[in-house]
Amino acid sequence: MTEQEILQRAQAYIAEETDDAFRKEVEELVAVKNMAELEDRFYQSLEFGTGGLRGVMGGGTNRMNTLNISKATQGLANYIIKSFPKEAAEGTLKAAVAYDSRNNHEKFSEITARVFAANGIKTYLFTGLRPTPELSFAIRYFGCQTGVVVTASHNPAEYNGYKAYWNDGAQVVEPHDKGIIDEVNAVKEVKLISLDEGVKSGKIVLTDKEVDEKYWELIKGELFRPELIKEKASSVKVVYTPLHGTGGMHVEKVLGDLGLNVITVPEQKKPDGNFPTVEKPNPEEAPALKLSVELAKKEKADVVMATDPDADRFGTAFPDKNGEYVLVSGNQMGALLADYIFLSRKELGKMPAHPVCIRSIVTSSFVDAVSKKYGVRPQECLTGFKWIAFDEAKLEKEGKEQYVFGLEESYGYLVETGIRDKDGVSAAAMCAEMTLYWASKGKSLLEHLNDMYKELGYFEDRSISKYFPGVSGPGIMAGIMTKLRTDGLKTLGGKKVLKIRDVQSQSEFDPENPSVKSSLPWPKSNVLQFFLEGGTVVSARPSGTEPKIKFYINSTVPVNGANDEGLAKAKEEAKALCDKISSEIMAVLDAAK
């Protein structure tokens, strides 16, 4: 873009933006002609993607701000009105809006509600910050046609986002995602009323405790052993961190009602969109749990629990025999939860006739082995929890098989069927009960995890992420994926590639005979997977919400002898393989320009 084009875009934005703070940012940049910063803010428009919006906050077309959110909401409202003509004619369209602790949360959620209300859509707006899974619950509870949660999940503090949901409580998927995008791109005018006008007219209804209490009831109603919890809960000490987010009130309430001794990390208890104690409020990353692990050592806690800012992700750490806390990966916790849920259903006679466990394609097959042990059919879906919810709804509609658990490696789990998104609060409650159950059998969760490895084989998972920010970032990541598709990979870590799965072309094939392809059942997605001899799978996927590309390594090694010595050898072999594959992937990333 030329300097003149950038300045023209900036002036057009200044004329449209109603928020003083965002408008002033751009006015000051224009006044000093900071062209580098202006180019980054205006070289493109922040796109409404398949899940909504996410980006750095600030003034500009390529930023998260009130103008972009109002246009997105107008497009979503237009699509809802067209999709539900009967309700639109009757004036019974409804939406729910929630937000987490991110900066500008009230500003962004209020303008969302005001646009919905101006378009005749009755909107239930939470009075305070709430977890994303509660928004999913609220949509179903109030019988809404849509919903929005203002969150950027576990992204750094400068980000915010906007997730759009459908009437089933799940994030929008095709064909609705593309239909909404078309409507958003076609918006010429935004309808808007004031918050006061919306509340007085009844088009905006403020809500909180009513939904909270029903949500808590749902979570506690999914637990299997209330008698065990009542008897043993006081013996378990939990250190918990909400990472300055929304989880505090809910996790403390639910676990407290169960009688557990919950100690919340004081420095991270208060909601704060600046996330002052962490670089990234992401329970997947060890630095985010540093304070909670330190407190757990001091308190001699039985378990460390963490939720991300919108409390849909759930992370844990457990003490080993030496009192050192071991962070449990998303794949490991998913397998542990699956094992406990399936075991409990079997023991208590609650396993349905045709149970199904759903995981994303980049999640370890560890949970597949667990599922098969209990007679549960494992099923794959695309990355993103909306696809787990989509498949869950499809199973429910068809009525032939029954959903019993869903998970993704990025610390997302769905225990209950009354919600259509991952839920860190319910995962915390189920993890607490699971901890009590194995303690009653004389085992820690780490000990039981090792028992599972001895029986099913050892599974190790790694992830490698590299960021490519700025104008050139998307092109670099596209070049990496093109090179992988064009040149292919014959081996990784000294292991032969037996199969390549290219979700973008919706096909699988043997690299030695690439002309013979089998089709995949999923929509196109920019994901490549390499299946190696021995069972290891390596996946490559550019992020849809951040300027990064991510590689997933899911290795599996048999445990000979099913004993401690055999497990130790399997761990050594898996580590060496993952180290070698990681080194080869980093060489590819470092060479990218």
XYZ file of C-alpha atoms in Angstrom:
593
model
C 0.000 0.000 0.000
C 1.165 3.518 -0.735
C 1.465 6.116 2.021
C -1.525 7.952 0.580
C -3.691 4.803 0.626
C -2.778 4.110 4.235
C -3.601 7.672 5.295
C -6.911 7.540 3.423
C -7.850 4.358 5.265
C -6.876 5.945 8.558
C -9.008 9.040 7.907
C -11.994 6.862 6.935
C -11.609 4.924 10.184
C -11.404 8.137 12.228
C -14.663 9.304 10.652
C -16.479 6.065 11.546
C -15.112 5.134 14.978
C -17.442 6.225 17.802
C -15.076 5.315 20.634
C -12.916 8.243 21.685
C -9.929 6.198 22.883
C -9.522 4.130 19.713
C -10.126 7.118 17.459
C -7.561 9.216 19.336
C -4.877 6.521 18.926
C -5.143 6.773 15.145
C -5.408 10.568 15.120
C -2.117 10.778 17.039
C -0.384 8.354 14.673
C -1.600 10.347 11.661
C -0.460 13.629 13.249
C 3.149 12.398 13.568
C 2.949 10.303 10.360
C 4.088 7.098 12.055
C 3.748 5.148 8.811
C 5.211 1.855 10.072
C 2.579 1.614 12.803
C -0.202 2.898 10.546
C 0.640 0.320 7.900
C 0.382 -2.491 10.441
C -2.987 -1.180 11.586
C -4.424 -0.615 8.103
C -2.724 -2.924 5.583
C -5.719 -5.243 5.960
C -9.074 -5.415 7.719
C -9.410 -7.747 10.681
C -11.298 -10.634 9.137
C -14.350 -12.244 10.631
C -13.174 -15.834 10.446
C -14.953 -19.128 10.939
C -15.114 -18.599 14.717
C -15.365 -14.809 14.907
C -12.724 -12.151 15.491
C -9.413 -12.121 17.328
C -6.595 -9.627 17.263
C -4.551 -6.976 19.018
C -6.695 -4.232 20.538
C -6.425 -0.691 19.235
C -7.605 1.755 16.626
C -7.452 0.629 13.000
C -9.074 -1.734 10.545
C -6.600 -4.486 11.548
C -7.351 -4.204 15.271
C -9.961 -5.281 17.788
C -12.103 -2.237 18.519
C -15.715 -1.132 18.876
C -16.111 -0.325 15.180
C -15.044 -3.772 13.994
C -17.163 -5.446 16.680
C -20.251 -3.412 15.822
C -19.918 -4.339 12.142
C -19.388 -8.001 13.007
C -22.469 -8.000 15.222
C -24.571 -6.309 12.567
C -23.572 -8.967 10.056
C -24.308 -11.725 12.570
C -27.697 -10.145 13.368
C -28.552 -9.936 9.661
C -27.731 -13.616 9.225
C -29.756 -14.649 12.283
C -32.785 -12.711 11.052
C -32.582 -14.459 7.669
C -31.947 -17.892 9.221
C -34.887 -17.770 11.636
C -37.649 -15.981 9.673
C -40.491 -17.276 11.872
C -38.923 -16.000 15.097
C -37.913 -12.771 13.382
C -41.520 -12.185 12.258
C -42.821 -12.963 15.754
C -40.186 -10.770 17.418
C -38.892 -13.690 19.515
C -35.240 -13.793 18.414
C -32.832 -14.035 21.372
C -29.088 -13.796 21.972
C -26.760 -14.141 24.970
C -23.579 -12.106 25.497
C -20.768 -12.759 27.985
C -17.188 -11.596 28.486
C -14.040 -12.526 30.366
C -11.448 -10.397 32.163
C -9.699 -8.960 29.096
C -9.243 -5.214 28.761
C -12.151 -3.433 27.057
C -14.444 -6.366 27.900
C -17.367 -4.223 29.052
C -17.031 -1.851 26.106
C -16.993 -4.704 23.575
C -19.790 -6.739 25.176
C -22.066 -3.728 25.603
C -21.816 -2.641 21.979
C -22.522 -6.228 20.930
C -25.700 -6.250 23.027
C -26.712 -2.794 21.784
C -26.431 -3.817 18.129
C -28.403 -7.025 18.712
C -31.104 -5.078 20.559
C -31.301 -2.420 17.831
C -32.002 -5.240 15.371
C -34.932 -6.522 17.436
C -33.023 -9.391 19.079
C -33.676 -9.734 22.809
C -30.265 -10.010 24.434
C -29.273 -11.534 27.767
C -26.175 -9.629 28.862
C -24.180 -10.849 31.855
C -23.557 -8.183 34.482
C -20.039 -9.420 35.205
C -17.362 -11.580 33.699
C -18.281 -15.228 33.116
C -16.569 -18.330 31.641
C -17.038 -19.199 27.980
C -18.718 -22.543 28.820
C -21.357 -20.657 30.827
C -22.171 -18.638 27.708
C -22.695 -21.914 25.841
C -24.970 -23.073 28.661
C -26.888 -19.763 28.698
C -27.723 -20.023 24.984
C -29.450 -23.361 25.562
C -30.965 -22.277 28.892
C -32.634 -19.162 27.454
C -33.443 -20.761 24.083
C -31.338 -18.255 22.120
C -30.649 -18.370 18.408
C -27.106 -17.064 18.870
C -24.576 -15.891 21.394
C -21.259 -14.076 21.662
C -18.464 -14.221 24.210
C -15.813 -11.518 24.264
C -12.543 -13.345 24.911
C -9.131 -14.058 23.447
C -8.800 -17.229 25.485
C -5.130 -17.713 26.489
C -3.564 -15.111 24.167
C -1.240 -12.398 25.548
C -2.719 -9.310 27.206
C -2.771 -7.103 24.098
C -5.337 -9.400 22.430
C -9.092 -9.607 22.620
C -11.603 -11.576 20.593
C -15.215 -12.278 19.734
C -16.573 -15.842 19.465
C -19.917 -16.398 17.733
C -22.243 -19.246 18.699
C -25.279 -20.943 17.158
C -28.564 -21.937 18.799
C -27.231 -25.308 19.971
C -24.648 -23.584 22.198
C -21.722 -24.499 19.945
C -19.469 -22.180 17.967
C -20.718 -21.669 14.444
C -19.625 -24.164 11.783
C -20.404 -24.508 8.096
C -22.529 -23.475 6.360
C -23.359 -20.804 8.936
C -19.770 -19.617 9.367
C -19.431 -18.728 5.704
C -22.929 -17.219 5.609
C -22.104 -14.952 8.558
C -18.792 -13.919 6.991
C -20.616 -12.885 3.802
C -23.096 -10.827 5.817
C -20.336 -9.166 7.857
C -18.442 -8.231 4.695
C -21.623 -6.744 3.202
C -22.430 -4.443 6.156
C -22.899 -0.823 5.090
C -24.723 0.530 8.117
C -24.827 -0.495 11.781
C -28.013 -0.208 13.832
C -27.354 0.879 17.400
C -29.287 1.890 20.523
C -28.025 2.998 23.933
C -27.648 0.521 26.782
C -30.228 2.392 28.863
C -32.735 2.343 26.034
C -32.158 -1.364 25.511
C -32.683 -2.182 29.188
C -35.768 0.043 29.547
C -37.380 -1.453 26.436
C -36.694 -5.011 27.609
C -34.527 -5.732 24.575
C -31.488 -6.043 26.847
C -31.949 -8.221 29.932
C -29.166 -8.195 32.528
C -28.493 -11.652 33.958
C -26.150 -13.383 36.381
C -27.150 -15.538 39.410
C -30.015 -17.329 37.668
C -27.643 -18.818 35.095
C -24.795 -19.307 37.594
C -26.867 -21.535 39.857
C -28.186 -23.712 37.021
C -24.665 -24.020 35.604
C -23.274 -25.160 38.967
C -26.113 -27.667 39.318
C -25.304 -29.121 35.898
C -21.617 -29.589 36.751
C -22.213 -31.195 40.140
C -24.925 -33.421 38.626
C -22.384 -34.990 36.245
C -20.225 -36.392 39.040
C -20.335 -40.134 39.708
C -19.528 -40.616 43.402
C -21.076 -37.957 45.663
C -20.786 -40.296 48.679
C -17.038 -40.705 48.171
C -16.620 -36.944 47.780
C -18.602 -36.254 50.946
C -16.539 -38.763 52.910
C -13.046 -37.959 51.596
C -13.121 -34.390 50.230
C -11.630 -32.717 53.294
C -8.529 -34.911 52.966
C -7.545 -33.392 49.596
C -5.853 -30.012 49.323
C -6.140 -28.152 46.016
C -4.056 -25.151 44.968
C -5.895 -23.317 42.202
C -5.178 -20.368 39.932
C -7.656 -18.627 37.620
C -4.707 -16.761 36.012
C -6.465 -13.417 36.569
C -9.531 -14.699 34.714
C -13.138 -15.770 35.147
C -12.676 -19.191 36.716
C -12.159 -18.101 40.321
C -15.755 -17.670 41.394
C -16.955 -20.873 39.705
C -14.123 -23.273 40.540
C -14.016 -22.068 44.154
C -17.810 -22.354 44.418
C -18.155 -25.838 42.876
C -15.148 -27.399 44.606
C -16.062 -25.626 47.844
C -19.605 -27.019 47.696
C -18.065 -30.468 47.341
C -16.127 -29.906 50.559
C -12.653 -29.663 49.048
C -9.968 -27.502 50.629
C -9.220 -24.977 47.839
C -6.385 -22.477 48.190
C -6.393 -19.890 45.406
C -3.091 -18.256 44.434
C -3.564 -14.766 45.955
C -1.473 -12.898 43.363
C -3.593 -14.327 40.514
C -7.050 -14.386 42.091
C -8.223 -10.926 41.054
C -9.408 -10.594 37.430
C -6.985 -8.381 35.513
C -6.753 -8.019 31.748
C -3.094 -7.014 32.009
C -2.213 -10.441 33.469
C 0.575 -8.853 35.541
C 2.110 -12.089 36.890
C 2.416 -14.026 33.616
C 3.652 -13.381 30.090
C 0.841 -15.532 28.705
C -2.162 -16.666 30.773
C -1.949 -20.137 29.267
C -2.143 -23.222 31.547
C -0.489 -25.227 28.747
C 2.811 -23.454 29.489
C 4.871 -24.112 32.613
C 5.698 -20.435 33.404
C 1.985 -19.687 33.883
C 1.853 -22.262 36.710
C 5.031 -21.104 38.455
C 3.287 -19.307 41.337
C 0.740 -22.073 41.853
C 3.449 -24.760 41.975
C 5.456 -22.702 44.475
C 2.358 -22.352 46.670
C 1.555 -26.056 46.301
C 5.029 -26.986 47.551
C 4.559 -24.723 50.546
C 1.090 -26.102 51.313
C 1.964 -29.709 50.397
C -1.073 -29.749 48.105
C -2.369 -32.913 46.453
C -3.071 -31.217 43.140
C -2.482 -27.943 41.287
C -5.336 -26.756 39.073
C -5.398 -23.866 36.609
C -7.903 -22.382 34.180
C -7.216 -19.864 31.436
C -8.891 -16.402 31.424
C -12.228 -17.601 30.005
C -12.046 -20.869 31.998
C -12.586 -23.226 29.100
C -9.068 -24.721 29.338
C -7.909 -26.706 32.363
C -4.327 -27.480 33.398
C -2.935 -29.567 36.276
C 0.196 -30.617 38.126
C 0.644 -33.401 40.687
C 3.419 -34.136 43.198
C 5.716 -37.072 42.548
C 7.302 -39.233 45.256
C 9.997 -36.594 45.801
C 7.493 -33.768 46.295
C 8.286 -32.187 42.926
C 5.241 -31.149 40.911
C 4.879 -32.678 37.465
C 2.847 -30.790 34.875
C 0.347 -33.080 33.184
C -0.124 -32.523 29.430
C -3.509 -32.088 27.783
C -3.199 -35.508 26.195
C -2.350 -37.123 29.528
C -5.184 -35.468 31.433
C -7.586 -36.302 28.600
C -6.614 -39.971 28.826
C -6.907 -39.931 32.637
C -10.359 -38.333 32.533
C -11.515 -40.710 29.812
C -10.277 -43.693 31.804
C -12.035 -42.512 34.972
C -15.304 -41.625 33.216
C -15.464 -44.902 31.304
C -14.446 -46.951 34.356
C -17.120 -45.211 36.450
C -19.824 -45.697 33.853
C -18.959 -49.385 33.635
C -18.852 -49.868 37.415
C -22.089 -47.957 38.037
C -24.039 -49.357 35.083
C -24.187 -45.975 33.330
C -22.360 -46.844 30.114
C -24.715 -46.382 27.134
C -25.160 -49.122 24.543
C -22.994 -47.535 21.848
C -20.589 -45.041 23.475
C -18.332 -42.707 21.482
C -15.317 -40.623 22.540
C -14.415 -37.732 20.215
C -10.938 -36.208 19.881
C -9.327 -33.756 17.489
C -6.972 -35.101 14.823
C -3.906 -33.535 16.507
C -4.726 -35.139 19.856
C -2.762 -38.232 20.900
C -4.152 -41.682 20.127
C -3.534 -42.495 23.804
C -7.230 -41.834 24.420
C -8.108 -44.210 21.558
C -6.338 -47.019 23.412
C -8.222 -46.114 26.589
C -11.530 -46.015 24.708
C -11.035 -49.425 23.100
C -10.227 -50.943 26.499
C -13.719 -50.019 27.713
C -15.591 -50.755 24.497
C -15.948 -47.091 23.548
C -15.601 -46.182 19.872
C -12.931 -43.502 19.295
C -13.741 -40.866 16.670
C -11.582 -38.115 15.146
C -12.653 -34.655 14.090
C -11.027 -31.437 12.889
C -9.016 -29.260 15.259
C -11.146 -26.842 17.243
C -13.650 -27.750 19.911
C -16.568 -26.615 17.749
C -16.035 -29.779 15.691
C -16.253 -31.976 18.777
C -19.514 -30.204 19.636
C -20.682 -30.600 16.022
C -20.074 -34.353 16.082
C -21.678 -34.617 19.523
C -24.827 -32.912 18.219
C -24.831 -35.143 15.148
C -24.659 -38.295 17.293
C -27.484 -36.974 19.452
C -29.654 -36.236 16.428
C -29.043 -39.613 14.765
C -29.648 -41.480 18.040
C -27.652 -44.595 17.132
C -24.569 -43.880 19.272
C -24.030 -41.858 22.427
C -21.391 -39.252 23.249
C -19.558 -39.961 26.522
C -16.492 -37.669 26.390
C -14.663 -35.203 24.151
C -11.167 -33.750 24.314
C -8.420 -31.882 22.516
C -4.727 -31.784 23.325
C -4.812 -28.043 24.080
C -6.284 -28.676 27.552
C -9.918 -28.787 26.399
C -12.397 -31.322 27.834
C -16.168 -31.691 27.713
C -17.624 -33.890 30.431
C -21.265 -32.817 30.358
C -23.780 -32.918 27.491
C -25.665 -29.753 28.539
C -22.866 -27.593 27.133
C -21.428 -27.517 23.634
C -17.911 -26.230 24.334
C -14.893 -27.237 26.373
C -15.370 -26.548 30.065
C -12.525 -26.023 32.520
C -14.865 -25.739 35.507
C -16.489 -29.148 35.012
C -13.072 -30.645 34.206
C -11.813 -29.329 37.567
C -14.722 -30.958 39.391
C -14.270 -34.297 37.609
C -10.505 -34.180 38.187
C -11.113 -33.607 41.896
C -13.402 -36.631 42.099
C -10.928 -38.696 40.078
C -8.107 -37.722 42.460
C -10.226 -38.807 45.431
C -11.143 -42.092 43.743
C -7.564 -43.156 43.069
C -6.452 -41.933 46.495
C -9.085 -44.258 47.983
C -7.363 -47.078 46.057
C -3.975 -46.083 47.472
C -2.695 -44.490 44.260
C -1.791 -41.021 43.090
C -2.845 -39.930 39.600
C 0.782 -40.066 38.440
C 1.030 -43.657 39.645
C -2.196 -44.564 37.870
C -0.963 -42.842 34.706
C 2.139 -45.054 34.755
C -0.093 -48.113 35.242
C -2.003 -47.083 32.131
C 1.263 -46.777 30.191
C 2.377 -50.241 31.284
C -0.897 -51.705 30.079
C -1.496 -49.680 26.895
C 1.979 -48.537 25.836
C 3.863 -45.301 26.438
C 2.660 -42.139 24.698
C 4.711 -38.952 24.572
C 3.568 -35.693 23.026
C 5.402 -32.500 22.115
C 4.388 -29.283 20.443
C 6.565 -26.765 18.623
C 5.334 -23.260 17.843
C 7.036 -20.462 15.962
C 5.617 -16.969 15.544
C 5.795 -14.987 12.302
C 4.313 -11.580 13.189
C 3.807 -8.602 10.913
C 2.902 -8.104 7.293
C 5.178 -10.880 6.013
C 4.036 -13.501 8.549
C 1.099 -15.063 6.665
C 3.206 -15.447 3.515
C 6.046 -17.152 5.379
C 3.681 -19.648 7.012
C 1.975 -20.331 3.702
C 5.409 -20.971 2.178
C 6.249 -23.528 4.872
C 3.027 -25.441 4.236
C 3.538 -25.279 0.459
C 7.078 -26.634 0.802
C 5.868 -29.498 2.992
C 3.182 -30.343 0.456
C 5.420 -29.987 -2.595
C 8.615 -31.616 -1.342
C 6.889 -34.019 1.037
C 8.652 -35.918 3.784
C 9.954 -39.454 3.294
C 11.262 -39.858 6.846
C 11.102 -38.093 10.208
C 13.349 -38.949 13.124
C 14.718 -41.883 11.149
C 11.221 -43.352 10.801
C 9.630 -43.966 7.418
C 6.500 -41.952 6.552
C 3.830 -44.536 5.777
C 0.907 -42.192 5.165
C 0.289 -38.502 4.559
C -3.018 -36.896 5.453
C -3.687 -33.541 3.777
C -6.919 -32.118 5.148
C -6.669 -29.147 2.777
C -7.067 -31.506 -0.200
C -9.313 -33.818 1.859
C -7.170 -36.834 1.076
C -4.848 -39.489 2.490
C -2.150 -41.305 0.526
C 1.011 -43.389 0.660
C 3.942 -41.094 -0.299
C 5.388 -43.938 -2.417
C 2.149 -44.071 -4.412
C 0.687 -40.533 -4.166
C -1.682 -40.886 -7.128
C -3.848 -43.342 -5.180
C -5.788 -41.279 -2.649
C -8.587 -41.988 -0.193
C -10.979 -39.186 0.749
C -11.470 -37.630 4.187
C -14.881 -36.923 5.740
C -14.103 -33.404 6.991
C -14.253 -29.903 5.500
C -11.018 -28.448 4.150
C -8.542 -27.249 6.741
C -4.890 -26.264 6.448
C -3.492 -29.296 8.280
C -0.835 -31.817 7.202
C -0.200 -35.060 9.071
C 2.620 -37.569 8.644
C 2.019 -41.090 9.981
C 5.318 -42.835 10.750
C 6.213 -46.478 11.120
C 5.753 -47.461 14.752
C 2.649 -45.313 15.237
C 4.051 -41.799 15.761
C 2.089 -38.976 14.110
C 3.501 -35.527 13.271
C 1.054 -32.744 12.392
C 1.612 -29.248 10.972
C -1.010 -26.522 11.328
C -0.897 -22.721 11.034
C -2.958 -21.078 13.776
C -6.233 -19.502 12.770
C -6.083 -16.941 15.591
C -2.395 -16.061 16.038
C 0.545 -15.388 13.688
C 2.161 -18.751 14.391
C 2.594 -22.198 12.919
C 2.395 -25.205 15.211
C 3.752 -28.737 14.922
C 2.432 -31.586 17.051
C 4.426 -34.766 17.750
C 2.435 -37.689 19.145
C 4.724 -40.666 19.650
C 3.922 -44.142 20.921
C 6.291 -46.872 22.075
C 5.297 -50.315 23.412
C 6.247 -51.150 27.006
C 7.984 -54.525 27.075
C 7.314 -56.490 30.237
C 4.641 -54.080 31.539
C 6.886 -53.153 34.476
C 8.900 -50.164 35.766
C 12.014 -51.178 33.843
C 10.099 -51.618 30.597
C 8.366 -48.261 31.072
C 11.677 -46.488 31.731
C 13.146 -47.894 28.515
C 10.023 -46.913 26.539
C 10.262 -43.350 27.901
C 13.928 -43.129 26.862
C 13.133 -44.379 23.366
C 10.203 -41.985 22.957
C 12.243 -39.025 24.204
C 15.066 -39.755 21.764
C 12.599 -40.028 18.883
C 10.796 -36.798 19.814
C 14.119 -34.973 20.242
C 15.229 -36.044 16.781
C 11.919 -35.096 15.125
C 11.879 -31.748 16.976
C 15.376 -30.939 15.719
C 14.356 -31.674 12.116
C 11.219 -29.511 12.402
C 13.164 -26.583 13.900
C 15.579 -26.764 10.971
C 12.628 -26.335 8.591
C 11.251 -23.406 10.604
C 14.605 -21.685 10.981
C 15.144 -21.895 7.226
C 11.814 -20.176 6.489
C 12.023 -16.568 5.317
